Amino acid sequence: MNLAGAQTFWYFYIAIMLLFVMGAYYIIASFNLIRVLIGLELLIKAVTLLSILTGYLTHNEGLAQALVITLIVIEVVIMVVAGGIVVCIYRNNKSLDTRKLKELKG
Amino acid sequence: MALNLILLVLLLVAGIWTVLTTRLVRSVVGLALVSAVVSILIFRLNSPLAAAFELSVCAGLISVIFVTTISFTQRLTAERLEERRKERLGKYWYLPVILIIFGILLVVFKPKLDFPLPQVPSEQDTRNIIWHMRHVDLLGQILIILAGVFGVVILFKEPKK
């Protein structure tokens, strides 16, 4: 098994890689905690699309869908917990700026 | 191919808007748009179940989570917003340049993608795969959801006075 049909879909790979670069740049350049989470979401979107595309090219759409559904469930839980952590940090510091998170306990 | 290309361009435009916009809520709307376009692409790649999940959960539920989180924070004043806009302009003008250079490099040096992949059982029915072949994943998902619920209960608990 190989990705023989991948050359036909080269434009998909380029868009996925650009989306990934966008998410990574957002995480690196932003100091706002919510924006960091949005950047993480962009990265996850790129990975989701790549998984589905690989499943399509290898004729394993069923397996790719099962993996993506698992990924989405985990993604939601991560976002809910991360949202809770962000709210807690905001209550304690009155700011979402990561540069101001220097005075943590421990 | 033409429709796929249009959708991919729309995906990138929505992604750039998500990154560059100043207001957080607009950024979340951009993210929801990215999710919606991704779900259409997934649907076109012959995976309707994953597309439905992506649209309902990622474009819907996650946007609600983000908007709820933003609503707990304070709104910026007009002066602070203007200040932030100038600061962001200085920080993010590199992004379109990086994307254009990276895109041109990828088009010129098309990566070879004909590497071998491991053999996996070929089953097309997603329900069979989830319930019979990868049921350990389901157990993991249930545990993660319970851990998430536990985490939220702990995090949103009001401190005793």
PDB file of C-alpha atoms in Angstrom:
ATOM      1  CA  MET A   1       0.000   0.000   0.000  1.00  0.00           C
ATOM      2  CA  ASN A   2       1.290   3.482  -0.802  1.00  0.00           C
ATOM      3  CA  LEU A   3       0.120   7.008  -1.507  1.00  0.00           C
ATOM      4  CA  ALA A   4       0.224   6.552  -5.286  1.00  0.00           C
ATOM      5  CA  GLY A   5      -2.730   8.884  -5.912  1.00  0.00           C
ATOM      6  CA  ALA A   6      -1.249  11.607  -3.738  1.00  0.00           C
ATOM      7  CA  GLN A   7       0.313  13.516  -6.641  1.00  0.00           C
ATOM      8  CA  THR A   8      -3.172  14.206  -8.032  1.00  0.00           C
ATOM      9  CA  PHE A   9      -4.098  15.906  -4.759  1.00  0.00           C
ATOM     10  CA  TRP A  10      -0.935  17.999  -4.326  1.00  0.00           C
ATOM     11  CA  TYR A  11      -2.977  21.183  -3.852  1.00  0.00           C
ATOM     12  CA  PHE A  12      -4.676  19.633  -0.809  1.00  0.00           C
ATOM     13  CA  TYR A  13      -1.297  18.991   0.789  1.00  0.00           C
ATOM     14  CA  ILE A  14      -0.174  22.560   0.144  1.00  0.00           C
ATOM     15  CA  ALA A  15      -3.341  24.008   1.720  1.00  0.00           C
ATOM     16  CA  ILE A  16      -3.005  21.659   4.723  1.00  0.00           C
ATOM     17  CA  MET A  17       0.641  22.615   5.235  1.00  0.00           C
ATOM     18  CA  LEU A  18      -0.188  26.336   4.981  1.00  0.00           C
ATOM     19  CA  LEU A  19      -2.997  25.918   7.527  1.00  0.00           C
ATOM     20  CA  PHE A  20      -0.558  24.143   9.830  1.00  0.00           C
ATOM     21  CA  VAL A  21       2.003  26.957   9.443  1.00  0.00           C
ATOM     22  CA  MET A  22      -0.743  29.496  10.191  1.00  0.00           C
ATOM     23  CA  GLY A  23      -1.735  27.734  13.427  1.00  0.00           C
ATOM     24  CA  ALA A  24       1.886  27.324  14.536  1.00  0.00           C
ATOM     25  CA  TYR A  25       2.644  31.003  13.818  1.00  0.00           C
ATOM     26  CA  TYR A  26      -0.466  32.079  15.754  1.00  0.00           C
ATOM     27  CA  ILE A  27       0.586  30.045  18.793  1.00  0.00           C
ATOM     28  CA  ILE A  28       4.150  31.401  18.676  1.00  0.00           C
ATOM     29  CA  ALA A  29       3.312  35.060  17.993  1.00  0.00           C
ATOM     30  CA  SER A  30       0.300  35.499  20.270  1.00  0.00           C
ATOM     31  CA  PHE A  31       0.451  36.179  24.023  1.00  0.00           C
ATOM     32  CA  ASN A  32      -3.305  35.843  24.623  1.00  0.00           C
ATOM     33  CA  LEU A  33      -4.299  32.458  26.077  1.00  0.00           C
ATOM     34  CA  ILE A  34      -7.562  32.218  24.082  1.00  0.00           C
ATOM     35  CA  ARG A  35      -5.688  32.994  20.857  1.00  0.00           C
ATOM     36  CA  VAL A  36      -3.214  30.223  21.681  1.00  0.00           C
ATOM     37  CA  LEU A  37      -6.159  27.807  21.950  1.00  0.00           C
ATOM     38  CA  ILE A  38      -7.534  29.030  18.599  1.00  0.00           C
ATOM     39  CA  GLY A  39      -4.086  28.404  17.064  1.00  0.00           C
ATOM     40  CA  LEU A  40      -4.153  24.880  18.482  1.00  0.00           C
ATOM     41  CA  GLU A  41      -7.567  24.405  16.868  1.00  0.00           C
ATOM     42  CA  LEU A  42      -6.146  25.444  13.480  1.00  0.00           C
ATOM     43  CA  LEU A  43      -3.400  22.829  13.874  1.00  0.00           C
ATOM     44  CA  ILE A  44      -6.014  20.176  14.711  1.00  0.00           C
ATOM     45  CA  LYS A  45      -8.065  21.142  11.627  1.00  0.00           C
ATOM     46  CA  ALA A  46      -5.005  20.596   9.428  1.00  0.00           C
ATOM     47  CA  VAL A  47      -4.365  17.173  10.988  1.00  0.00           C
ATOM     48  CA  THR A  48      -8.045  16.181  10.640  1.00  0.00           C
ATOM     49  CA  LEU A  49      -8.086  17.045   6.944  1.00  0.00           C
ATOM     50  CA  LEU A  50      -4.778  15.224   6.383  1.00  0.00           C
ATOM     51  CA  SER A  51      -6.108  12.057   8.082  1.00  0.00           C
ATOM     52  CA  ILE A  52      -9.267  12.044   5.978  1.00  0.00           C
ATOM     53  CA  LEU A  53      -7.312  12.714   2.776  1.00  0.00           C
ATOM     54  CA  THR A  54      -4.900   9.857   3.531  1.00  0.00           C
ATOM     55  CA  GLY A  55      -7.855   7.548   4.222  1.00  0.00           C
ATOM     56  CA  TYR A  56      -9.418   8.572   0.919  1.00  0.00           C
ATOM     57  CA  LEU A  57      -6.224   7.973  -1.052  1.00  0.00           C
ATOM     58  CA  THR A  58      -5.596   4.547   0.510  1.00  0.00           C
ATOM     59  CA  HIS A  59      -9.294   3.544   0.234  1.00  0.00           C
ATOM     60  CA  ASN A  60      -9.593   3.262   4.019  1.00  0.00           C
ATOM     61  CA  GLU A  61     -12.237   5.904   4.580  1.00  0.00           C
ATOM     62  CA  GLY A  62     -13.883   3.853   7.355  1.00  0.00           C
ATOM     63  CA  LEU A  63     -10.753   3.684   9.479  1.00  0.00           C
ATOM     64  CA  ALA A  64      -9.924   7.357   8.828  1.00  0.00           C
ATOM     65  CA  GLN A  65     -13.436   8.375   9.911  1.00  0.00           C
ATOM     66  CA  ALA A  66     -13.188   6.298  13.096  1.00  0.00           C
ATOM     67  CA  LEU A  67      -9.863   7.948  13.962  1.00  0.00           C
ATOM     68  CA  VAL A  68     -11.173  11.435  13.184  1.00  0.00           C
ATOM     69  CA  ILE A  69     -14.255  10.895  15.370  1.00  0.00           C
ATOM     70  CA  THR A  70     -11.954   9.870  18.244  1.00  0.00           C
ATOM     71  CA  LEU A  71      -9.801  12.950  17.548  1.00  0.00           C
ATOM     72  CA  ILE A  72     -12.846  15.256  17.627  1.00  0.00           C
ATOM     73  CA  VAL A  73     -14.064  13.850  20.963  1.00  0.00           C
ATOM     74  CA  ILE A  74     -10.627  14.351  22.521  1.00  0.00           C
ATOM     75  CA  GLU A  75     -10.405  17.828  20.959  1.00  0.00           C
ATOM     76  CA  VAL A  76     -13.672  18.919  22.594  1.00  0.00           C
ATOM     77  CA  VAL A  77     -12.614  17.675  26.019  1.00  0.00           C
ATOM     78  CA  ILE A  78      -9.260  19.445  25.675  1.00  0.00           C
ATOM     79  CA  MET A  79     -10.974  22.697  24.702  1.00  0.00           C
ATOM     80  CA  VAL A  80     -13.490  22.520  27.572  1.00  0.00           C
ATOM     81  CA  VAL A  81     -10.793  21.872  30.173  1.00  0.00           C
ATOM     82  CA  ALA A  82      -8.463  24.473  28.627  1.00  0.00           C
ATOM     83  CA  GLY A  83     -11.345  26.998  28.628  1.00  0.00           C
ATOM     84  CA  GLY A  84     -11.900  26.308  32.335  1.00  0.00           C
ATOM     85  CA  ILE A  85      -8.190  26.806  33.033  1.00  0.00           C
ATOM     86  CA  VAL A  86      -8.227  30.090  31.086  1.00  0.00           C
ATOM     87  CA  VAL A  87     -11.211  31.354  33.118  1.00  0.00           C
ATOM     88  CA  CYS A  88      -9.437  30.391  36.383  1.00  0.00           C
ATOM     89  CA  ILE A  89      -6.274  32.192  35.281  1.00  0.00           C
ATOM     90  CA  TYR A  90      -8.319  35.265  34.365  1.00  0.00           C
ATOM     91  CA  ARG A  91     -10.026  35.270  37.781  1.00  0.00           C
ATOM     92  CA  ASN A  92      -6.658  35.148  39.550  1.00  0.00           C
ATOM     93  CA  ASN A  93      -4.650  37.550  37.369  1.00  0.00           C
ATOM     94  CA  LYS A  94      -7.305  39.745  35.702  1.00  0.00           C
ATOM     95  CA  SER A  95      -5.394  39.211  32.467  1.00  0.00           C
ATOM     96  CA  LEU A  96      -4.980  36.611  29.733  1.00  0.00           C
ATOM     97  CA  ASP A  97      -1.466  37.743  28.814  1.00  0.00           C
ATOM     98  CA  THR A  98       0.985  34.849  29.047  1.00  0.00           C
ATOM     99  CA  ARG A  99       3.794  37.303  29.903  1.00  0.00           C
ATOM    100  CA  LYS A 100       2.025  38.097  33.168  1.00  0.00           C
ATOM    101  CA  LEU A 101       1.883  34.469  34.279  1.00  0.00           C
ATOM    102  CA  LYS A 102       5.171  34.606  36.109  1.00  0.00           C
ATOM    103  CA  GLU A 103       3.899  34.517  39.649  1.00  0.00           C
ATOM    104  CA  LEU A 104       2.531  30.998  39.879  1.00  0.00           C
ATOM    105  CA  LYS A 105       2.378  28.943  43.066  1.00  0.00           C
ATOM    106  CA  GLY A 106       5.035  26.256  43.537  1.00  0.00           C
TER     107      GLY A 106
ATOM    108  CA  MET B   1     -11.043  19.785  -8.841  1.00  0.00           C
ATOM    109  CA  ALA B   2     -12.265  23.350  -9.393  1.00  0.00           C
ATOM    110  CA  LEU B   3     -14.700  23.217  -6.465  1.00  0.00           C
ATOM    111  CA  ASN B   4     -12.041  21.645  -4.230  1.00  0.00           C
ATOM    112  CA  LEU B   5      -9.632  24.436  -5.160  1.00  0.00           C
ATOM    113  CA  ILE B   6     -12.239  27.109  -4.394  1.00  0.00           C
ATOM    114  CA  LEU B   7     -12.952  25.478  -1.030  1.00  0.00           C
ATOM    115  CA  LEU B   8      -9.242  25.269  -0.195  1.00  0.00           C
ATOM    116  CA  VAL B   9      -8.741  28.951  -1.057  1.00  0.00           C
ATOM    117  CA  LEU B  10     -11.765  29.785   1.132  1.00  0.00           C
ATOM    118  CA  LEU B  11     -10.209  27.672   3.910  1.00  0.00           C
ATOM    119  CA  LEU B  12      -6.951  29.624   3.727  1.00  0.00           C
ATOM    120  CA  VAL B  13      -8.738  32.993   3.579  1.00  0.00           C
ATOM    121  CA  ALA B  14     -10.835  32.080   6.627  1.00  0.00           C
ATOM    122  CA  GLY B  15      -7.673  30.888   8.423  1.00  0.00           C
ATOM    123  CA  ILE B  16      -5.826  34.139   7.670  1.00  0.00           C
ATOM    124  CA  TRP B  17      -8.839  36.164   8.841  1.00  0.00           C
ATOM    125  CA  THR B  18      -8.938  34.118  12.068  1.00  0.00           C
ATOM    126  CA  VAL B  19      -5.299  34.932  12.727  1.00  0.00           C
ATOM    127  CA  LEU B  20      -5.277  38.595  11.697  1.00  0.00           C
ATOM    128  CA  THR B  21      -8.531  39.941  13.110  1.00  0.00           C
ATOM    129  CA  THR B  22      -8.260  42.056  16.263  1.00  0.00           C
ATOM    130  CA  ARG B  23     -11.431  41.084  18.101  1.00  0.00           C
ATOM    131  CA  LEU B  24     -11.510  37.672  19.748  1.00  0.00           C
ATOM    132  CA  VAL B  25     -15.148  36.955  18.871  1.00  0.00           C
ATOM    133  CA  ARG B  26     -14.436  37.586  15.170  1.00  0.00           C
ATOM    134  CA  SER B  27     -11.496  35.220  15.462  1.00  0.00           C
ATOM    135  CA  VAL B  28     -13.847  32.540  16.848  1.00  0.00           C
ATOM    136  CA  VAL B  29     -16.295  33.145  13.982  1.00  0.00           C
ATOM    137  CA  GLY B  30     -13.364  32.717  11.550  1.00  0.00           C
ATOM    138  CA  LEU B  31     -12.490  29.439  13.251  1.00  0.00           C
ATOM    139  CA  ALA B  32     -16.092  28.248  12.896  1.00  0.00           C
ATOM    140  CA  LEU B  33     -15.901  29.131   9.187  1.00  0.00           C
ATOM    141  CA  VAL B  34     -12.667  27.115   8.870  1.00  0.00           C
ATOM    142  CA  SER B  35     -14.438  24.168  10.534  1.00  0.00           C
ATOM    143  CA  ALA B  36     -17.421  24.481   8.203  1.00  0.00           C
ATOM    144  CA  VAL B  37     -15.202  24.509   5.090  1.00  0.00           C
ATOM    145  CA  VAL B  38     -13.167  21.567   6.451  1.00  0.00           C
ATOM    146  CA  SER B  39     -16.408  19.629   6.972  1.00  0.00           C
ATOM    147  CA  ILE B  40     -17.477  20.271   3.354  1.00  0.00           C
ATOM    148  CA  LEU B  41     -14.062  19.055   2.158  1.00  0.00           C
ATOM    149  CA  ILE B  42     -14.338  15.960   4.379  1.00  0.00           C
ATOM    150  CA  PHE B  43     -17.781  15.281   2.925  1.00  0.00           C
ATOM    151  CA  ARG B  44     -16.376  15.563  -0.595  1.00  0.00           C
ATOM    152  CA  LEU B  45     -13.619  13.110   0.351  1.00  0.00           C
ATOM    153  CA  ASN B  46     -16.254  10.410   0.881  1.00  0.00           C
ATOM    154  CA  SER B  47     -16.404  10.586   4.697  1.00  0.00           C
ATOM    155  CA  PRO B  48     -19.907  11.829   5.591  1.00  0.00           C
ATOM    156  CA  LEU B  49     -19.945  10.639   9.224  1.00  0.00           C
ATOM    157  CA  ALA B  50     -16.751  12.504  10.089  1.00  0.00           C
ATOM    158  CA  ALA B  51     -18.073  15.551   8.204  1.00  0.00           C
ATOM    159  CA  ALA B  52     -21.252  15.587  10.311  1.00  0.00           C
ATOM    160  CA  PHE B  53     -19.172  15.298  13.490  1.00  0.00           C
ATOM    161  CA  GLU B  54     -16.827  18.077  12.368  1.00  0.00           C
ATOM    162  CA  LEU B  55     -19.690  20.419  11.521  1.00  0.00           C
ATOM    163  CA  SER B  56     -21.779  19.833  14.639  1.00  0.00           C
ATOM    164  CA  VAL B  57     -19.028  19.520  17.204  1.00  0.00           C
ATOM    165  CA  CYS B  58     -16.175  21.680  15.916  1.00  0.00           C
ATOM    166  CA  ALA B  59     -18.099  24.449  14.154  1.00  0.00           C
ATOM    167  CA  GLY B  60     -20.891  24.430  16.749  1.00  0.00           C
ATOM    168  CA  LEU B  61     -19.902  23.234  20.190  1.00  0.00           C
ATOM    169  CA  ILE B  62     -16.316  24.486  20.229  1.00  0.00           C
ATOM    170  CA  SER B  63     -17.411  27.948  19.057  1.00  0.00           C
ATOM    171  CA  VAL B  64     -19.904  28.018  21.935  1.00  0.00           C
ATOM    172  CA  ILE B  65     -17.140  27.018  24.365  1.00  0.00           C
ATOM    173  CA  PHE B  66     -14.897  29.807  23.067  1.00  0.00           C
ATOM    174  CA  VAL B  67     -17.644  32.441  23.191  1.00  0.00           C
ATOM    175  CA  THR B  68     -18.514  31.368  26.761  1.00  0.00           C
ATOM    176  CA  THR B  69     -14.862  31.638  27.791  1.00  0.00           C
ATOM    177  CA  ILE B  70     -14.578  35.086  26.162  1.00  0.00           C
ATOM    178  CA  SER B  71     -17.757  36.245  27.919  1.00  0.00           C
ATOM    179  CA  PHE B  72     -16.056  35.622  31.291  1.00  0.00           C
ATOM    180  CA  THR B  73     -13.319  38.107  30.405  1.00  0.00           C
ATOM    181  CA  GLN B  74     -13.513  41.893  30.311  1.00  0.00           C
ATOM    182  CA  ARG B  75     -14.091  43.860  27.103  1.00  0.00           C
ATOM    183  CA  LEU B  76     -11.189  46.057  25.938  1.00  0.00           C
ATOM    184  CA  THR B  77     -11.604  49.826  25.932  1.00  0.00           C
ATOM    185  CA  ALA B  78     -11.486  51.711  22.592  1.00  0.00           C
ATOM    186  CA  GLU B  79      -7.990  53.147  23.269  1.00  0.00           C
ATOM    187  CA  ARG B  80      -6.613  49.789  24.367  1.00  0.00           C
ATOM    188  CA  LEU B  81      -8.158  48.166  21.285  1.00  0.00           C
ATOM    189  CA  GLU B  82      -6.504  50.707  18.978  1.00  0.00           C
ATOM    190  CA  GLU B  83      -3.183  50.164  20.782  1.00  0.00           C
ATOM    191  CA  ARG B  84      -3.594  46.393  20.419  1.00  0.00           C
ATOM    192  CA  ARG B  85      -4.391  46.800  16.708  1.00  0.00           C
ATOM    193  CA  LYS B  86      -1.118  48.645  16.067  1.00  0.00           C
ATOM    194  CA  GLU B  87       0.809  46.101  18.127  1.00  0.00           C
ATOM    195  CA  ARG B  88      -0.752  43.228  16.154  1.00  0.00           C
ATOM    196  CA  LEU B  89      -0.034  44.893  12.811  1.00  0.00           C
ATOM    197  CA  GLY B  90       3.663  44.958  13.692  1.00  0.00           C
ATOM    198  CA  LYS B  91       3.590  41.352  14.818  1.00  0.00           C
ATOM    199  CA  TYR B  92       1.527  39.692  12.100  1.00  0.00           C
ATOM    200  CA  TRP B  93       2.563  41.336   8.851  1.00  0.00           C
ATOM    201  CA  TYR B  94       5.178  38.579   8.489  1.00  0.00           C
ATOM    202  CA  LEU B  95       2.489  35.890   8.254  1.00  0.00           C
ATOM    203  CA  PRO B  96       1.214  36.499   4.683  1.00  0.00           C
ATOM    204  CA  VAL B  97       4.853  36.822   3.522  1.00  0.00           C
ATOM    205  CA  ILE B  98       5.807  33.532   5.209  1.00  0.00           C
ATOM    206  CA  LEU B  99       2.725  31.796   3.753  1.00  0.00           C
ATOM    207  CA  ILE B 100       3.414  33.056   0.207  1.00  0.00           C
ATOM    208  CA  ILE B 101       7.107  32.029   0.339  1.00  0.00           C
ATOM    209  CA  PHE B 102       6.256  28.654   1.882  1.00  0.00           C
ATOM    210  CA  GLY B 103       3.496  28.076  -0.694  1.00  0.00           C
ATOM    211  CA  ILE B 104       5.777  28.934  -3.628  1.00  0.00           C
ATOM    212  CA  LEU B 105       8.490  26.614  -2.249  1.00  0.00           C
ATOM    213  CA  LEU B 106       5.959  23.783  -1.932  1.00  0.00           C
ATOM    214  CA  VAL B 107       4.679  24.296  -5.483  1.00  0.00           C
ATOM    215  CA  VAL B 108       8.195  24.456  -6.948  1.00  0.00           C
ATOM    216  CA  PHE B 109       9.663  21.537  -4.967  1.00  0.00           C
ATOM    217  CA  LYS B 110       6.619  19.250  -4.877  1.00  0.00           C
ATOM    218  CA  PRO B 111       7.326  16.717  -2.106  1.00  0.00           C
ATOM    219  CA  LYS B 112       7.400  13.066  -3.218  1.00  0.00           C
ATOM    220  CA  LEU B 113       4.520  11.289  -1.501  1.00  0.00           C
ATOM    221  CA  ASP B 114       4.893   7.734  -2.819  1.00  0.00           C
ATOM    222  CA  PHE B 115       6.277   6.246   0.396  1.00  0.00           C
ATOM    223  CA  PRO B 116       5.004   2.837   1.558  1.00  0.00           C
ATOM    224  CA  LEU B 117       2.355   2.615   4.281  1.00  0.00           C
ATOM    225  CA  PRO B 118       1.686  -0.243   6.732  1.00  0.00           C
ATOM    226  CA  GLN B 119      -1.046  -2.683   5.737  1.00  0.00           C
ATOM    227  CA  VAL B 120      -4.281  -2.165   7.680  1.00  0.00           C
ATOM    228  CA  PRO B 121      -7.468  -4.254   7.629  1.00  0.00           C
ATOM    229  CA  SER B 122      -9.708  -2.935   4.869  1.00  0.00           C
ATOM    230  CA  GLU B 123     -13.147  -2.404   6.411  1.00  0.00           C
ATOM    231  CA  GLN B 124     -15.320   0.365   4.999  1.00  0.00           C
ATOM    232  CA  ASP B 125     -18.136   0.518   7.529  1.00  0.00           C
ATOM    233  CA  THR B 126     -17.210   3.074  10.188  1.00  0.00           C
ATOM    234  CA  ARG B 127     -19.717   1.643  12.664  1.00  0.00           C
ATOM    235  CA  ASN B 128     -18.092  -1.806  12.430  1.00  0.00           C
ATOM    236  CA  ILE B 129     -14.670  -0.291  12.963  1.00  0.00           C
ATOM    237  CA  ILE B 130     -15.754   1.759  15.976  1.00  0.00           C
ATOM    238  CA  TRP B 131     -17.837  -0.949  17.694  1.00  0.00           C
ATOM    239  CA  HIS B 132     -15.933  -4.120  16.773  1.00  0.00           C
ATOM    240  CA  MET B 133     -12.393  -3.418  15.599  1.00  0.00           C
ATOM    241  CA  ARG B 134     -11.357  -0.401  17.674  1.00  0.00           C
ATOM    242  CA  HIS B 135     -13.565  -0.703  20.744  1.00  0.00           C
ATOM    243  CA  VAL B 136     -10.571   0.085  22.989  1.00  0.00           C
ATOM    244  CA  ASP B 137     -10.722   3.590  21.480  1.00  0.00           C
ATOM    245  CA  LEU B 138     -14.307   3.855  22.747  1.00  0.00           C
ATOM    246  CA  LEU B 139     -13.162   2.981  26.254  1.00  0.00           C
ATOM    247  CA  GLY B 140     -10.472   5.657  25.942  1.00  0.00           C
ATOM    248  CA  GLN B 141     -13.046   8.192  24.738  1.00  0.00           C
ATOM    249  CA  ILE B 142     -15.367   7.444  27.654  1.00  0.00           C
ATOM    250  CA  LEU B 143     -12.483   7.803  30.122  1.00  0.00           C
ATOM    251  CA  ILE B 144     -11.412  11.098  28.531  1.00  0.00           C
ATOM    252  CA  ILE B 145     -14.972  12.474  28.639  1.00  0.00           C
ATOM    253  CA  LEU B 146     -15.244  11.520  32.335  1.00  0.00           C
ATOM    254  CA  ALA B 147     -11.851  13.119  33.014  1.00  0.00           C
ATOM    255  CA  GLY B 148     -13.053  16.243  31.180  1.00  0.00           C
ATOM    256  CA  VAL B 149     -16.269  16.409  33.232  1.00  0.00           C
ATOM    257  CA  PHE B 150     -14.261  15.958  36.431  1.00  0.00           C
ATOM    258  CA  GLY B 151     -11.830  18.676  35.329  1.00  0.00           C
ATOM    259  CA  VAL B 152     -14.644  21.132  34.563  1.00  0.00           C
ATOM    260  CA  VAL B 153     -16.356  20.469  37.919  1.00  0.00           C
ATOM    261  CA  ILE B 154     -13.074  21.141  39.735  1.00  0.00           C
ATOM    262  CA  LEU B 155     -12.230  24.229  37.674  1.00  0.00           C
ATOM    263  CA  PHE B 156     -15.632  25.928  37.882  1.00  0.00           C
ATOM    264  CA  LYS B 157     -16.141  25.214  41.574  1.00  0.00           C
ATOM    265  CA  GLU B 158     -16.676  28.471  43.475  1.00  0.00           C
ATOM    266  CA  PRO B 159     -14.044  28.924  46.187  1.00  0.00           C
ATOM    267  CA  LYS B 160     -15.392  28.717  49.764  1.00  0.00           C
ATOM    268  CA  LYS B 161     -15.415  32.065  51.552  1.00  0.00           C
TER     269      LYS B 161
END
